[in-house]
Each structure stands twice: as C-alpha cells, then as structure tokens.
C-alpha cells in the first residue's frame, strides 16, 4: 500500500510540475522535504524527483565555457538535450555560491528572455526562468547578465522534466560554476582551455536560414537593399578566435560588419595556418528573406578534427552600421568523446563596436575609440529599430542548422552513436561520381550556377572545384568542372528598359540645384499596351554647400567607378577635384573621395568560368601617378554561351613623388660699379620660383658679383700727399653725412643718398635700391661726371 501511495504521489508531482511550469503545490513539496522558509523559490530548489547518477543526456552551457565572468557582462546560456533525447519542461536559476535561495539577495545577475514562445519568468519565483508551454523541445536559450563586482562565485543550475521523470542535479552537466574575474585583468572574456577527446574527423553541413523580415521586425525595416552578406567563417583550434563577445573587432571583422566584405576576414583566417582546418564560405542572400520554395538557403560544408573542433562564422545584416549575426567558437566535440550530431541555434544581432550608427541606414560614423563586441538590446537607443521602452527581448533574426553528414577514421565515443555515418572518405558523395584518387586533394564543389537557358528550352548548369594538391604526379586527377542539364525559368517580363544613362551635370555650380537622367524602352509589351516604367528621374544635387568667398569650391562628383566585386557585396568609389582654393590661403578640408557599398548579382549565378586574376602589372610610370592592369582568362566551354564578365581591369597606381628641381628666374641687369674710380664690383640677382622637392636638384646661386674698374684714381708725388688727400676725403665724407648739403662731386653738388628701398622678396634672394640726385650742376661740369646715381644690393638671400 505504501509503495502504491508513493508512486501516486510522484505521478501527481510530475503532472503538476509539467502543466504548471514547476508550480508545485505547497502541500506536495512539504511532504517531500521540510523547508526552512516560506519563499516559493526555496521550495523549488529543495524539490527533488527521481534522478539517475551519471546521466548526461542534458547539458547546461554558457557560451565560450568561461570559468570566470566579468561583472555586468552579458552571456548566452543554453540548455540542450543530446539527440534523440528531449525535455518537456525546465527551470533555470543563478545563485550566489553557498546561498540557499530563500532570500532575493541570494540570486545573482539577471536573465533576459530571447524567445517568448519557449521561455518565460516563473510567476511565483521571478528570478527563475521556465518554459512558456510544456512541449517537446531539445534546446532553449536565454541571456544572463553577470552581477556587479563583489558578488563572488555564482552557480547556474537547471532542472529538466523529461517524460515522467524529474531530474534536478546539484552537480554535473546541469550545473555551471563561474567566479568573478579579478579587476586587475583588462583582457576580454577569458578563453577556456577546451580539450577534445574525440577521435577521427567529422564533416558537417551548415545551413543559414534568415528570417529577418518586415513580418517579424516591423519597426523601421529597410525596404531597399535588405540582404545578408556573404558568410565567412572557419573550423579552428582553441588558439584562434575569429570574433568573441567582450573582445574588440579585428580589421577583417570590421570589414564584414560595416561593408559585408569577407575578403579581409578570409585573408586573416588563411594566415592562421594549422590553427584552421576549413574556411567556411557561403553566398549572400538577396533580399534578406524569401520563402524556401523560391530559393535554397545558403549552406557550406566543413570538417573538424581533434585539435580544430570549434566552429565560428558571421554574416552582416545589410544595410546596417555594423550589425551581424553568427556563432563564436561553437564546440562540436562532445564530453563523451564523440561528434555532435546536430546543432540548431537561433541568432540575434550583435554590434561590432566600430560604427556609432543607431538605425539601419545611418551614415558612416566611426566609433572612436572602438567599443567591444556586444549583443544588441532593446534599450540601446530610442531611435534604434529594436527599441522597446519596456526592455523586452529582441526577436531572433536568423537560424543556423549544423548537421553532421559523415565521420572518418576510428571513433572513440563513450556513448554509442545512434547514427552510422562513418565513411572511408569525407568526400565520399563526390567520389561516388568520379572516383577521385586519394592523391588528389580538392576544395568543395561550388554551388550550381544558374541555368544557361533563360527560357523554357533546355540548357546546362555548372559547378566547379579547385585542385589544391596532387600528391602523385603519375596519377591523373579527374575533372574540376561538372555539368548538368537544366530548364530555365519562363521569362514573364513584359516591358524591357535600358540601364539608366549618366546623371546630367548639376544645374548650379554652387549651392542646391537639380539634375536628371534618362533611360529608354528596349521592348514594348506584346499586347501593345503602354510601358508603365519611368524613363526619366530628377533629383536634387548640392555642389559646394558653402558659397562664401572664403570657401573651397569643388567640381561635381565624377561617376562611380565599377564595383570592386563581380558578384555579391563589394565597394565602389568616386572622386572630385578642387576647382578653386579658399582666397584666404587656407587648405581645403573637403573630402576628395567617397566610398560606398555596392551589390552585384549573386555569386555563382553567372554561367561562365574564369581563371583567377593575374598579378597587377608594374605601374606605367617610375614615379608619381600612373596606371596598372591585370587580366584573367575565360575557361567556360563554348556551349554555355557568351560570358559578359570583364577580362581586364585597369586602376590607378601611385609611386613615390617624382623629384622636382629648383626653378629660378632670369638674371637681373648688372648694377652700377660701387666705386667711382679704381677697383670696385657690380652685382646681379635672380629669384627662386620653385623650391626643390622629393630629392630634386638644389637651387643654384641667386647673387653674382664681378669686379669693375672705371678709371684710375689720381696719385700724389709722395706718400705724405696721398695720406693727406685720403684724410681730406674722410673728413668730407664725414661732413657730408653730418651736413648732406655740403657733399660735393666733380662738377656738381649732390643731394644725400636716399634710404634703401624695401627688399623685393621676403626670402629666396631679392634686391634693394637707393638713389643720389643732382642738386646743382656747375658750368664747367661734364654731363658724364654729374648725373643722378643709383646703387643696388642683394637682400634676404636665405632660402624660403
């Protein structure tokens, strides 16, 4: 009788647990275990059902598996069941270590709901999270924000309801202990030491489902150009971090986050050598959401092994300042030394910390200094499209499914795997088709191209792969191209128009004006109706907003250059020139170049194969600005039709500036001799018109002097007479300086010398002049000996 009563009591407890989200009745709990407090939370903590020792089907995980938490940092917490297990209900709490949970202050940090359909806060125990409805599930996720500094160690605990058994574990896979990181550490979230005990290798297929749409995200959803950028990631070791919450974005992460360009990130990944096993790449999705029956979701395959068992990837929400979704260091190695069979993650957007925009189409505004990567929240900014004044959760905008498709080599998992997918070669599905020798190492097949036929006629589609290595040259490697027959879609267009012709010049040269562009109808509807598509567009244009005399006048922007990418997301730029610098001599501070994102047709949809671009040629000049080119070749078979891809590219190149030699003016006329008799000298000058630059020839002399001799001076009969004459001349000179009116010259009386004129240049060699005018001419004076005089001398000969 007692046994039956115990079973009945347990069944009643389980039923109440499942249907009422662990809402145990006070009477039932009191019968199980006496409690010291009337608090409902403490009663749930003490409620215990049947448990199995060593039962590890369920696991509680904090993203990145950190042993320490940073105060105030937000972490993603996941509770999941290993396939084929599932659970119907759960409870999740965070307690300060050593606390009983019977007081509010015993709980640490705060949970944040991600998916309201899956999770909710417990009605009678607000610090706890439980299920919204009791149903079969394999995974739930919430955010947990760590408590402020001084909280000490924290215990995250989970309880599980599966079938008719309640599991609550105080230790093991459903309990996670994290302690506060020391304040002296300034590094980002500490990376745990992750060791994998699995054997062999495993191959996975990652499929990305974007559900970011106006339906699930109604506020300020961008109607134009919404898309997911190309996916970039890698399977890698614990020693390499592509990106991580709480860390700073690398240049590659920044390029993806702001522009959707994966090129720099791929370069960074490939530089990591042995830390990376597979580079993960998948095409962009344009527009961001389409029903699955219209297009297949982007996917990619990758492999993992014992040392490189982590998987990371990310993709950009376009357009946006620097918002992305992705996974960071997702561990595919299980604690049972096996390989995870399936991982499903719902993804919310995160901020890369490199751009300060708050709306989808905010202008570029760099965050200086950069901030750390963090999840977006509903309280970031009132203008944010995710803003919720009540601080509700952000709806997941994407889902990624990672499925194991093959294993290779000897396996050593402790718990037997329920799926037999061990193959002789991870590329077995390809080897069935072409029997690839083991000595030929290929990349994965690319997605199939679009059908070569655009009508209902039969055509061909193609995929390609690259031969990465040929270990034995005596063994030939099979083809790298594969073809399939296909049927093109029906062309339902009724009105065909040309591309837009270039915009006309702005109607004004300064201020706000108008410009227009046109296109023409290439094909009218077959039913004879009028084509409704517009053939003319007008828009405002602004040239030189500041039209004051001291402003910097610019030319109009040139046309945008071609997109840097032939498919997917790329970059394009345009330039303008200074038309007139400011009249006050200041430098122009206006941008001469603009760069923006551009979206080309989806990659792998062009029915032609091209070789890789050759290296850029040498610059066409040896110094200064020139041009360089690069080429590629068409590899597609003729039957695929014409290929419109460009085979040559030309771009500007800039080498060190060319040396500029010094430039000087012509020589001036020789000055008059500085002596009236005997030996003297004359000078001439020239000015520096251009200083030498970048190692050019230095400036030559700017002043030249040469001797002059007009006539001999009269000499006396004796040295005494000569000395007396020199003494008289000195006295006369002194007297003339004191009394200019008395200065005499043979045959005339002269006025005193004028002051020197201002130098003609402030630097680089100028000249000065002074004059002596005739005051009175005597009757016996000769014209040549009595005339106005002028003297010239060099000045400011120091270089500019």
PDB file of N, CA and C in Angstrom, residues 449-480:
ATOM      1  N   UNK A 449      25.641  26.807 -60.812  1.00  0.00           N
ATOM      2  CA  UNK A 449      25.389  28.102 -61.447  1.00  0.00           C
ATOM      3  C   UNK A 449      23.937  28.160 -61.914  1.00  0.00           C
ATOM      4  N   UNK A 450      23.526  29.359 -62.370  1.00  0.00           N
ATOM      5  CA  UNK A 450      22.203  29.491 -62.962  1.00  0.00           C
ATOM      6  C   UNK A 450      22.167  28.740 -64.293  1.00  0.00           C
ATOM      7  N   UNK A 451      20.982  28.394 -64.713  1.00  0.00           N
ATOM      8  CA  UNK A 451      20.839  27.664 -65.976  1.00  0.00           C
ATOM      9  C   UNK A 451      21.251  28.568 -67.131  1.00  0.00           C
ATOM     10  N   UNK A 452      21.947  27.994 -68.118  1.00  0.00           N
ATOM     11  CA  UNK A 452      22.416  28.785 -69.252  1.00  0.00           C
ATOM     12  C   UNK A 452      21.269  29.212 -70.149  1.00  0.00           C
ATOM     13  N   UNK A 453      20.112  28.594 -70.009  1.00  0.00           N
ATOM     14  CA  UNK A 453      18.939  28.968 -70.803  1.00  0.00           C
ATOM     15  C   UNK A 453      18.029  29.847 -69.967  1.00  0.00           C
ATOM     16  N   UNK A 454      17.606  30.977 -70.525  1.00  0.00           N
ATOM     17  CA  UNK A 454      16.712  31.874 -69.797  1.00  0.00           C
ATOM     18  C   UNK A 454      15.251  31.667 -70.202  1.00  0.00           C
ATOM     19  N   UNK A 455      14.992  30.674 -71.041  1.00  0.00           N
ATOM     20  CA  UNK A 455      13.625  30.379 -71.470  1.00  0.00           C
ATOM     21  C   UNK A 455      13.282  28.950 -71.061  1.00  0.00           C
ATOM     22  N   UNK A 456      12.208  28.420 -71.641  1.00  0.00           N
ATOM     23  CA  UNK A 456      11.804  27.058 -71.311  1.00  0.00           C
ATOM     24  C   UNK A 456      12.666  26.012 -72.003  1.00  0.00           C
ATOM     25  N   UNK A 457      13.588  26.443 -72.868  1.00  0.00           N
ATOM     26  CA  UNK A 457      14.444  25.476 -73.550  1.00  0.00           C
ATOM     27  C   UNK A 457      15.421  24.854 -72.575  1.00  0.00           C
ATOM     28  N   UNK A 458      15.908  23.685 -72.960  1.00  0.00           N
ATOM     29  CA  UNK A 458      16.894  23.006 -72.134  1.00  0.00           C
ATOM     30  C   UNK A 458      18.224  23.746 -72.202  1.00  0.00           C
ATOM     31  N   UNK A 459      18.918  23.733 -71.077  1.00  0.00           N
ATOM     32  CA  UNK A 459      20.234  24.347 -71.018  1.00  0.00           C
ATOM     33  C   UNK A 459      21.152  23.510 -70.147  1.00  0.00           C
ATOM     34  N   UNK A 460      22.215  24.128 -69.683  1.00  0.00           N
ATOM     35  CA  UNK A 460      23.151  23.447 -68.799  1.00  0.00           C
ATOM     36  C   UNK A 460      23.467  24.350 -67.618  1.00  0.00           C
ATOM     37  N   UNK A 461      23.755  23.702 -66.493  1.00  0.00           N
ATOM     38  CA  UNK A 461      24.292  24.431 -65.358  1.00  0.00           C
ATOM     39  C   UNK A 461      25.595  23.772 -64.948  1.00  0.00           C
ATOM     40  N   UNK A 462      26.381  24.479 -64.157  1.00  0.00           N
ATOM     41  CA  UNK A 462      27.744  24.043 -63.924  1.00  0.00           C
ATOM     42  C   UNK A 462      28.151  24.319 -62.482  1.00  0.00           C
ATOM     43  N   UNK A 463      29.053  23.503 -61.985  1.00  0.00           N
ATOM     44  CA  UNK A 463      29.716  23.770 -60.714  1.00  0.00           C
ATOM     45  C   UNK A 463      31.198  23.489 -60.910  1.00  0.00           C
ATOM     46  N   UNK A 464      32.016  23.996 -59.991  1.00  0.00           N
ATOM     47  CA  UNK A 464      33.456  23.826 -60.143  1.00  0.00           C
ATOM     48  C   UNK A 464      34.104  23.590 -58.788  1.00  0.00           C
ATOM     49  N   UNK A 465      35.306  23.099 -58.814  1.00  0.00           N
ATOM     50  CA  UNK A 465      36.115  22.922 -57.625  1.00  0.00           C
ATOM     51  C   UNK A 465      37.565  23.154 -58.012  1.00  0.00           C
ATOM     52  N   UNK A 466      38.406  23.347 -57.023  1.00  0.00           N
ATOM     53  CA  UNK A 466      39.818  23.631 -57.281  1.00  0.00           C
ATOM     54  C   UNK A 466      40.688  22.450 -56.869  1.00  0.00           C
ATOM     55  N   UNK A 467      41.698  22.157 -57.677  1.00  0.00           N
ATOM     56  CA  UNK A 467      42.688  21.145 -57.325  1.00  0.00           C
ATOM     57  C   UNK A 467      43.719  21.796 -56.420  1.00  0.00           C
ATOM     58  N   UNK A 468      43.688  21.456 -55.146  1.00  0.00           N
ATOM     59  CA  UNK A 468      44.572  22.101 -54.183  1.00  0.00           C
ATOM     60  C   UNK A 468      45.954  21.454 -54.123  1.00  0.00           C
ATOM     61  N   UNK A 469      46.011  20.151 -54.333  1.00  0.00           N
ATOM     62  CA  UNK A 469      47.309  19.461 -54.280  1.00  0.00           C
ATOM     63  C   UNK A 469      47.211  18.149 -55.045  1.00  0.00           C
ATOM     64  N   UNK A 470      48.310  17.768 -55.718  1.00  0.00           N
ATOM     65  CA  UNK A 470      48.411  16.498 -56.436  1.00  0.00           C
ATOM     66  C   UNK A 470      49.633  15.782 -55.886  1.00  0.00           C
ATOM     67  N   UNK A 471      49.389  14.838 -54.989  1.00  0.00           N
ATOM     68  CA  UNK A 471      50.479  14.207 -54.254  1.00  0.00           C
ATOM     69  C   UNK A 471      51.300  13.272 -55.118  1.00  0.00           C
ATOM     70  N   UNK A 472      50.708  12.699 -56.149  1.00  0.00           N
ATOM     71  CA  UNK A 472      51.421  11.779 -57.039  1.00  0.00           C
ATOM     72  C   UNK A 472      51.165  12.219 -58.475  1.00  0.00           C
ATOM     73  N   UNK A 473      52.194  12.785 -59.114  1.00  0.00           N
ATOM     74  CA  UNK A 473      52.019  13.321 -60.463  1.00  0.00           C
ATOM     75  C   UNK A 473      51.758  12.237 -61.493  1.00  0.00           C
ATOM     76  N   UNK A 474      52.077  10.992 -61.159  1.00  0.00           N
ATOM     77  CA  UNK A 474      51.843   9.910 -62.122  1.00  0.00           C
ATOM     78  C   UNK A 474      50.389   9.477 -62.164  1.00  0.00           C
ATOM     79  N   UNK A 475      49.614   9.898 -61.160  1.00  0.00           N
ATOM     80  CA  UNK A 475      48.194   9.537 -61.107  1.00  0.00           C
ATOM     81  C   UNK A 475      47.385  10.749 -61.545  1.00  0.00           C
ATOM     82  N   UNK A 476      46.648  10.656 -62.669  1.00  0.00           N
ATOM     83  CA  UNK A 476      45.893  11.827 -63.138  1.00  0.00           C
ATOM     84  C   UNK A 476      44.733  12.150 -62.204  1.00  0.00           C
ATOM     85  N   UNK A 477      44.455  13.436 -62.086  1.00  0.00           N
ATOM     86  CA  UNK A 477      43.336  13.897 -61.255  1.00  0.00           C
ATOM     87  C   UNK A 477      42.125  14.181 -62.142  1.00  0.00           C
ATOM     88  N   UNK A 478      40.920  13.762 -61.750  1.00  0.00           N
ATOM     89  CA  UNK A 478      39.711  13.945 -62.564  1.00  0.00           C
ATOM     90  C   UNK A 478      39.375  15.414 -62.750  1.00  0.00           C
ATOM     91  N   UNK A 479      38.289  15.640 -63.459  1.00  0.00           N
ATOM     92  CA  UNK A 479      37.885  16.977 -63.866  1.00  0.00           C
ATOM     93  C   UNK A 479      37.571  17.863 -62.662  1.00  0.00           C
ATOM     94  N   UNK A 480      37.676  19.182 -62.893  1.00  0.00           N
ATOM     95  CA  UNK A 480      37.329  20.169 -61.872  1.00  0.00           C
ATOM     96  C   UNK A 480      36.037  20.898 -62.210  1.00  0.00           C
TER      97      UNK A 480
END
